[in-house]
Tab-separated table of C-alpha atoms and ligand atoms in Angstrom:
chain	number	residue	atom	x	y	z
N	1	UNK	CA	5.872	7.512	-17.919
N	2	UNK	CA	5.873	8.016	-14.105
N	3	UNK	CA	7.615	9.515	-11.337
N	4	UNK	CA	7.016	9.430	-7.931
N	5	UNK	CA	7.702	11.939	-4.948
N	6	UNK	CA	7.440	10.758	-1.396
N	7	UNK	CA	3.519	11.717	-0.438
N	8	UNK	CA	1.796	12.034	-3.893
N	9	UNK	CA	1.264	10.130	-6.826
N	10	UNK	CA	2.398	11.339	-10.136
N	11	UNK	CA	-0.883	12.061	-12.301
N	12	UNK	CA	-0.529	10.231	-15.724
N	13	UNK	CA	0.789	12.578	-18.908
N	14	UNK	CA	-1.871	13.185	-20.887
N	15	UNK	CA	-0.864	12.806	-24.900
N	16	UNK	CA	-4.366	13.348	-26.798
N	17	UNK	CA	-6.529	16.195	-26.491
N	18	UNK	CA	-9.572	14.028	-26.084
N	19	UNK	CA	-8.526	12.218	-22.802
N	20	UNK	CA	-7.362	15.499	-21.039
N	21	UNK	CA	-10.720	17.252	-21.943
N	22	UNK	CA	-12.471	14.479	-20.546
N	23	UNK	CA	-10.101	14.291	-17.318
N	24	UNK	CA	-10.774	18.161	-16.692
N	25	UNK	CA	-14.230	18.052	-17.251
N	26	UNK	CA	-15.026	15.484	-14.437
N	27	UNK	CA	-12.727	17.324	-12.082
N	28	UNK	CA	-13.849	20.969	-13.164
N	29	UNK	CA	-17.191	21.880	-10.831
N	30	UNK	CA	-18.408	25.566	-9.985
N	31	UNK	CA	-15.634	27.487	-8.643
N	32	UNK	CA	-12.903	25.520	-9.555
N	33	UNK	CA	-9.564	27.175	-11.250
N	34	UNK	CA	-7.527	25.989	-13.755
N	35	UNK	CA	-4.068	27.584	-14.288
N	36	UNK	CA	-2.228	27.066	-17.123
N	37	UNK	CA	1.290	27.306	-18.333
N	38	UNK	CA	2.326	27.020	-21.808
N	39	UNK	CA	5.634	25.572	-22.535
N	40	UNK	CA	7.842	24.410	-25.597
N	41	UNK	CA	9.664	21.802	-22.772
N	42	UNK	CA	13.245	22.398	-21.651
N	43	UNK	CA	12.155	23.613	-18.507
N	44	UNK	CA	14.324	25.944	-16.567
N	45	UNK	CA	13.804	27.725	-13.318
N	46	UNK	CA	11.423	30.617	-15.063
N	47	UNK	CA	9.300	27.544	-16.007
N	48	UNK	CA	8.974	26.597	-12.454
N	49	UNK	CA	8.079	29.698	-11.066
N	50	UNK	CA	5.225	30.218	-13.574
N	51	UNK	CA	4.134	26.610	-12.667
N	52	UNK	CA	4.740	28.168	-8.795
N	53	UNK	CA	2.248	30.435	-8.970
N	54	UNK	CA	-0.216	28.810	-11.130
N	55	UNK	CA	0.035	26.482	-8.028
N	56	UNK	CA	-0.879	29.056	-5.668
N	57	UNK	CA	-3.958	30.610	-7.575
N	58	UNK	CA	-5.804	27.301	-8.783
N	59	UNK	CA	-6.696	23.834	-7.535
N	60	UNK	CA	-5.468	22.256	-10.563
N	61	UNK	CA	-2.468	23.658	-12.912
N	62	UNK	CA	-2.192	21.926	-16.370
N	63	UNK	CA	1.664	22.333	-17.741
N	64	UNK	CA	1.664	21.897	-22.393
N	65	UNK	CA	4.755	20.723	-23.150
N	66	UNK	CA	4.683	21.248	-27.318
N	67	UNK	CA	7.632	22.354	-29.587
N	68	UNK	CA	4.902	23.898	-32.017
N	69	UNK	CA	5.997	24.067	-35.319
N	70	UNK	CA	4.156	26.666	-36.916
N	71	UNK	CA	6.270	29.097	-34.559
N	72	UNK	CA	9.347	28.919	-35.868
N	73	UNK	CA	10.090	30.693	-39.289
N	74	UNK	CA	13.859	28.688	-38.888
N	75	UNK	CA	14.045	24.621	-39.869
N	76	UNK	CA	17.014	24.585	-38.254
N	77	UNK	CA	15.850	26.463	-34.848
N	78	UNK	CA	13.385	23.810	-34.947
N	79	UNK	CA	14.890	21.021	-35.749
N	80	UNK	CA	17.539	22.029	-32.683
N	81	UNK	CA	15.253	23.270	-30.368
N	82	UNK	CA	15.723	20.748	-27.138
N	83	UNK	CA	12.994	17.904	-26.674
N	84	UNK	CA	13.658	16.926	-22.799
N	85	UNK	CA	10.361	15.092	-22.104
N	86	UNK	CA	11.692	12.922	-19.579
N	87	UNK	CA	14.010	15.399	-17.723
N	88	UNK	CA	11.077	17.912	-18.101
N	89	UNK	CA	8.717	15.060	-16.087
N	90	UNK	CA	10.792	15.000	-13.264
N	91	UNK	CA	11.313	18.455	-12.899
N	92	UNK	CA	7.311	19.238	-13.166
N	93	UNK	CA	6.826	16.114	-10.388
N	94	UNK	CA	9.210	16.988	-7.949
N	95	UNK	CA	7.650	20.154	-7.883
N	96	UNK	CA	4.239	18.816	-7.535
N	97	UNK	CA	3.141	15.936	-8.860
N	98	UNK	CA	-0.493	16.569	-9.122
N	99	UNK	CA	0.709	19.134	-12.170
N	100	UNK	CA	-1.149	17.958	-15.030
N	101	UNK	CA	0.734	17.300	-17.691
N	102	UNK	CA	-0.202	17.499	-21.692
N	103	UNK	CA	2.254	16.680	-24.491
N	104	UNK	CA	0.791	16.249	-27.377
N	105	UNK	CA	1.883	14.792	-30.680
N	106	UNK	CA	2.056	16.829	-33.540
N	107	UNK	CA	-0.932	15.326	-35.054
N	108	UNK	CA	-3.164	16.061	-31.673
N	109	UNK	CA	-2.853	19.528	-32.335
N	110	UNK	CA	-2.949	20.325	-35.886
N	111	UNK	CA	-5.224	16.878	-37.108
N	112	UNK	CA	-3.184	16.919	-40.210
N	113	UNK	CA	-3.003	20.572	-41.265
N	114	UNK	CA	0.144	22.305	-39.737
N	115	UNK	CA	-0.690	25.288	-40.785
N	116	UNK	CA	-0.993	28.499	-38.829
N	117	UNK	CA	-3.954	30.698	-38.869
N	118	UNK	CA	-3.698	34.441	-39.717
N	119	UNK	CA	-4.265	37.247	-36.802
N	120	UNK	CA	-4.439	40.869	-36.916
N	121	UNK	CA	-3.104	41.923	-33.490
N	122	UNK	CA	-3.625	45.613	-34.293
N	123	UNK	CA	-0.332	46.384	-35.111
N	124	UNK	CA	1.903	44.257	-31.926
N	125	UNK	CA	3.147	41.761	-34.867
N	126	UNK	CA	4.856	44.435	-37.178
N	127	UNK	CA	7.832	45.177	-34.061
N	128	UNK	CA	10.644	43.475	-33.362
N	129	UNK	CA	10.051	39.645	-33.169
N	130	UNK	CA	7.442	39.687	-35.883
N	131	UNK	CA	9.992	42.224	-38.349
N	132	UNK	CA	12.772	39.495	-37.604
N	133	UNK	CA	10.674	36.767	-37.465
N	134	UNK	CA	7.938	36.575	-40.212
N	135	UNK	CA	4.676	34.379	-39.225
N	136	UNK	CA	5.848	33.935	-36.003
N	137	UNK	CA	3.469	35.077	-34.151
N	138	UNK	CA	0.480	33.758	-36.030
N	139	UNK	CA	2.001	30.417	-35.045
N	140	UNK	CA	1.832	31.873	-31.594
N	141	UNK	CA	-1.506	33.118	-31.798
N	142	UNK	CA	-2.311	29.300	-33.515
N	143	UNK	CA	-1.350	27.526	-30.934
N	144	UNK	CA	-2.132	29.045	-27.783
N	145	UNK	CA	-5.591	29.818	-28.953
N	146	UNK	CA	-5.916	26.028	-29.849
N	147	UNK	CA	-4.366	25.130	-26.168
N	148	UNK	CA	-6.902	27.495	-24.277
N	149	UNK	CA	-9.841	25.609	-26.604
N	150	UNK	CA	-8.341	22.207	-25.263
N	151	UNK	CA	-7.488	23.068	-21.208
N	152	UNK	CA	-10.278	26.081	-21.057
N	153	UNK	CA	-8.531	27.395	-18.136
N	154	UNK	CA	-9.504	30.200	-15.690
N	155	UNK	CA	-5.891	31.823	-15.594
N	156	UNK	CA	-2.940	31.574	-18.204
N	157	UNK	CA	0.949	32.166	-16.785
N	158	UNK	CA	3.253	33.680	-19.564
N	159	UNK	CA	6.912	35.303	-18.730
N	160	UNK	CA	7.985	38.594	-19.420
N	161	UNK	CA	10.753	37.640	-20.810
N	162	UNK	CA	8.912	37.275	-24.303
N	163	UNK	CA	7.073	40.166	-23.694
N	164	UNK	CA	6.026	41.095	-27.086
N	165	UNK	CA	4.259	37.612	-26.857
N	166	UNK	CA	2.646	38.471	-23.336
N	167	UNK	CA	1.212	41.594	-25.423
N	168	UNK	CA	-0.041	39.848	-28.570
N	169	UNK	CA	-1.809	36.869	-26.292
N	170	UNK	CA	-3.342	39.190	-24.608
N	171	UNK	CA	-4.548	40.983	-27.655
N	172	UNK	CA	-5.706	37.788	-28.787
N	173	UNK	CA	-7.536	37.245	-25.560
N	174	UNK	CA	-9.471	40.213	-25.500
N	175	UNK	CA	-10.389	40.059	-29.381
N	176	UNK	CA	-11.526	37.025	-29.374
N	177	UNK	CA	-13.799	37.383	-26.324
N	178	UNK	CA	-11.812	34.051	-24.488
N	179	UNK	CA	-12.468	34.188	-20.713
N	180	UNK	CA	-9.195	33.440	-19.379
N	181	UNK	CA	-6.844	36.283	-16.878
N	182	UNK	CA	-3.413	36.270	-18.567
N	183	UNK	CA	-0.703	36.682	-16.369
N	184	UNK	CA	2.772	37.734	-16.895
N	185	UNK	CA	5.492	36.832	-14.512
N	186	UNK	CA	8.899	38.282	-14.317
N	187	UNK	CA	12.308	36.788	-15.714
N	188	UNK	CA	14.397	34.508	-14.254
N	189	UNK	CA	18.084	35.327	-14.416
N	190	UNK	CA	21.117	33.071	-13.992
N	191	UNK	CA	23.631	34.014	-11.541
N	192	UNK	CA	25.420	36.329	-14.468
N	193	UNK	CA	22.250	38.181	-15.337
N	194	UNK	CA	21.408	36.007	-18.700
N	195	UNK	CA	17.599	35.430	-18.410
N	196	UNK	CA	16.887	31.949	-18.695
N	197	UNK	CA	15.892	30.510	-21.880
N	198	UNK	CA	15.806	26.779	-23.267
N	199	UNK	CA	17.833	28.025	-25.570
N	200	UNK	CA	20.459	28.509	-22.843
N	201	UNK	CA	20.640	24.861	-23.370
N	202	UNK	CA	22.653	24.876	-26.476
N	203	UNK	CA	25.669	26.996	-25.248
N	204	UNK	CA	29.237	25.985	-24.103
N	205	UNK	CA	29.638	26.729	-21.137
N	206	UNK	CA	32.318	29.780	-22.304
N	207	UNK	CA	29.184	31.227	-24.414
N	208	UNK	CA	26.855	31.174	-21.319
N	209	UNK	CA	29.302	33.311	-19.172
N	210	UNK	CA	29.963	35.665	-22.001
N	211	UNK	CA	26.337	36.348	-23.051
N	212	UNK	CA	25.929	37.991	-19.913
N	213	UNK	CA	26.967	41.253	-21.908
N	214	UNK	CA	23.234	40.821	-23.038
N	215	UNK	CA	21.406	41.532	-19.717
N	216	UNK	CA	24.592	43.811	-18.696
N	217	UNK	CA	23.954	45.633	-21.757
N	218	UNK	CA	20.035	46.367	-20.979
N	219	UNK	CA	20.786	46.955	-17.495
N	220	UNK	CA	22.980	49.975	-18.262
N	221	UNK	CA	20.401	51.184	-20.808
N	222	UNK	CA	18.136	52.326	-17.987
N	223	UNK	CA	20.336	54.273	-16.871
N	224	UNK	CA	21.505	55.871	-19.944
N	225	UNK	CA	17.267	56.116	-20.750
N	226	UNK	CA	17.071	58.860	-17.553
N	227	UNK	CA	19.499	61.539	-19.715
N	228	UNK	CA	20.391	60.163	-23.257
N	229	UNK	CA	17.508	59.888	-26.219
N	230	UNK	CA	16.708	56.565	-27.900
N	231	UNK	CA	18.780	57.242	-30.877
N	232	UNK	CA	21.786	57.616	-28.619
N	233	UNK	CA	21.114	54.848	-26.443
N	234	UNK	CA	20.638	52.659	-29.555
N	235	UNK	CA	24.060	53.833	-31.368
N	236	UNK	CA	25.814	52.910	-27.902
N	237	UNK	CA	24.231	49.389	-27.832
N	238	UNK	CA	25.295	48.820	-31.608
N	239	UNK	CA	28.818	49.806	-30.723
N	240	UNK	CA	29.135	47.339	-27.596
N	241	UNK	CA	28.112	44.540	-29.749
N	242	UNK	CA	29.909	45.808	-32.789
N	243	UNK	CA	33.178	45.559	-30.963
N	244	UNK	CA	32.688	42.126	-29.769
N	245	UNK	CA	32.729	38.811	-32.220
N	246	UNK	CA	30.821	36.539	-30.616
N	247	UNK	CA	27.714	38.396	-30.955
N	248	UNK	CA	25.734	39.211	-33.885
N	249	UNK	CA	22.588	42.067	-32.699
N	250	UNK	CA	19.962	41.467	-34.385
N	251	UNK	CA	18.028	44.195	-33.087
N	252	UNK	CA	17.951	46.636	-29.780
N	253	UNK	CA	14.709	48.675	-29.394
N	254	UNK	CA	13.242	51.476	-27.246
N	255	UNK	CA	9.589	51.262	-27.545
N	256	UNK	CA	6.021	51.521	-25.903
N	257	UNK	CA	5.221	49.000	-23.762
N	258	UNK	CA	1.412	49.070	-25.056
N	259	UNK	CA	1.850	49.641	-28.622
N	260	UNK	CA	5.348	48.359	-28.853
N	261	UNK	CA	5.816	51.311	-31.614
N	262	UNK	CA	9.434	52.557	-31.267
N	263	UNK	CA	10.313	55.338	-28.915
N	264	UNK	CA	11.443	58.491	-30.418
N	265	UNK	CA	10.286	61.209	-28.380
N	266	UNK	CA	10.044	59.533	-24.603
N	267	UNK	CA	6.698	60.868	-23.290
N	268	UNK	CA	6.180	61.462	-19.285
N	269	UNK	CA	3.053	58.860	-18.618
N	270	UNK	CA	4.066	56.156	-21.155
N	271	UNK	CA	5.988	53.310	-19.477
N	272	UNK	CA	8.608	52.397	-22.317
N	273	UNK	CA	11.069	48.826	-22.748
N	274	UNK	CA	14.139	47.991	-23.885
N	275	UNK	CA	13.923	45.080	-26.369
N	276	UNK	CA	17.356	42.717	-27.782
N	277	UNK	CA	17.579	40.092	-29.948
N	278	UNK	CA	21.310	38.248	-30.555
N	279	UNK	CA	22.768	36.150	-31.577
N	280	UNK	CA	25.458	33.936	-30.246
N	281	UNK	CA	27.417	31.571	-32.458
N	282	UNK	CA	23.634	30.911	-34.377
N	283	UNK	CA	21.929	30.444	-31.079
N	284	UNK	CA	19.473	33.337	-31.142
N	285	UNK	CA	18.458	35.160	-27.404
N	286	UNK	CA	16.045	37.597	-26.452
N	287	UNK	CA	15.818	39.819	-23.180
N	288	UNK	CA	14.074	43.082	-22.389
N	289	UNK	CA	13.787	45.079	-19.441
N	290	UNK	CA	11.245	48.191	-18.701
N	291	UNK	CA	12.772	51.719	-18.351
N	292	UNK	CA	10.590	53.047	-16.199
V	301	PAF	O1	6.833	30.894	-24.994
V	301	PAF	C1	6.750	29.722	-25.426
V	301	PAF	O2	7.395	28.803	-24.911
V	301	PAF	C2	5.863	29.441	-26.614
V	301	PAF	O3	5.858	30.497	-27.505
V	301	PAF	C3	4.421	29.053	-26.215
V	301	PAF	C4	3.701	30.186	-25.517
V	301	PAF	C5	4.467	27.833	-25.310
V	301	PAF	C6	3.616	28.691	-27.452
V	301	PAF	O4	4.196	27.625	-28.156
């Protein structure tokens, strides 16, 4: 699959591990960057801007597009998660076609064992996503592990928005000696304030406008953060989303953004986040903002 823009030619999608090693290796010589960004596909504006500034700090950026199964503790989030290949092409192309692109099959990754392997991230698993979601972020830790093996890039571009996995790939970075800079980049908002998501995707356009009440929600916690406690703030939140059908909250958390323990007791130097998880007619979002 190709796609042209009017000056460059599209470089070819890689789909095997083996030819994209080899392509990277005859390009890579002393002092060259690689940036990398990590996708699932369904590529949104927060996509872009990651690929943006990989663009900016490398001479080559290499783009995964993988819906990784061992991620997702839900058969049906998988199984509905959006698979946009094409649509995801053209929207890496027009922004530069000299992006380097790597889907890979199933099999590519995983060589018959889908399996995920087992981390201790010192505690950043037991919070929020990992409480909610169980194994998740082993599949995280699987996968993006295997994907720095395969690319071996200089710089890695994660967003914020899943912050809890910016924290835990870090972690994973630094125990397991890998020399790559992790970068985290901030959210992307639609016009309404709902951070972008390719889960986005699957709402009507009715559910879209209304799930604004997410980021509207975290906004106001700030404020509340500079005079009410945690507990407070965290009745409050339950209350907005109690009184209103469409969502479901899954969880809204105050808590460290190093340890990611919950915040009881805010302490002066500790820079603290809000954390939300809901859901909306099945479809399940996340957003977080920091208190500071
Ligand atoms: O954030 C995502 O899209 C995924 O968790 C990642 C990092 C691409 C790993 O599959």
């Amino acid at each position: 699959m190709f796609a042209f823009n009017f000056n460059k030619i599209a470089m070819p999608i890689f789909y095997g591990k083996v030819a994209l090693n080899t392509f990277l290796k005859s390009v890579k010589k002393q002092n060259t960057s690689i940036g990398f960004v990590p996708t699932m596909g369904a590529l949104h504006q927060g996509h872009l801007s990651l690929m943006q500034q990989s663009l900016k700090e490398n001479q080559y950026t290499v783009v995964s597009i993988f819906v990784n199964p061992t991620q997702f503790n839900n058969p049906e989030d998988l199984s509905k998660y959006p698979r946009t290949l094409e649509q995801d092409t053209e929207k890496i192309n027009d922004l530069d076609p000299e992006i380097i692109i790597y889907a890979p099959s199933v099999e590519d990754i995983y060589e018959g064992n889908v399996n995920a392997e087992s981390f201790d991230f010192d505690g950043l698993e037991n919070q929020m996503e990992g409480k909610f979601r169980p194994g998740h972020f082993d599949g995280v830790g699987t996968i993006v592990k295997r994907l720095f093996e395969i690319v071996q890039p200089n710089n890695a571009y994660f967003g914020e928005k899943d912050f809890q996995q910016l924290q835990i790939v870090k972690k994973m970075t630094l125990k397991n000696n890998l020399a790559v800079t992790i970068v985290g980049c901030p959210i992307h908002r639609e016009a309404n304030g709902l951070a972008m998501s390719s889960r986005n995707e699957r709402l009507t356009a009715q559910q879209r406008e209304e799930a604004s009440l997410i980021s509207q929600t975290i906004f106001k916690t700030k404020e509340l953060f500079k005079n009410k406690s945690p507990a407070a703030i965290k009745e409050w939140v339950a209350e907005v989303f109690e009184k209103n059908p469409t969502f479901d909250l899954e969880y809204f958390e105050i808590a460290d953004e190093e340890t990611l323990n919950p915040c009881i007791d805010p302490e002066k130097d500790k820079k603290y986040r809000a954390f939300i998880a809901v859901f909306v007619n099945n479809i399940r979002l996340i957003d977080t903002i920091s208190l500071k």
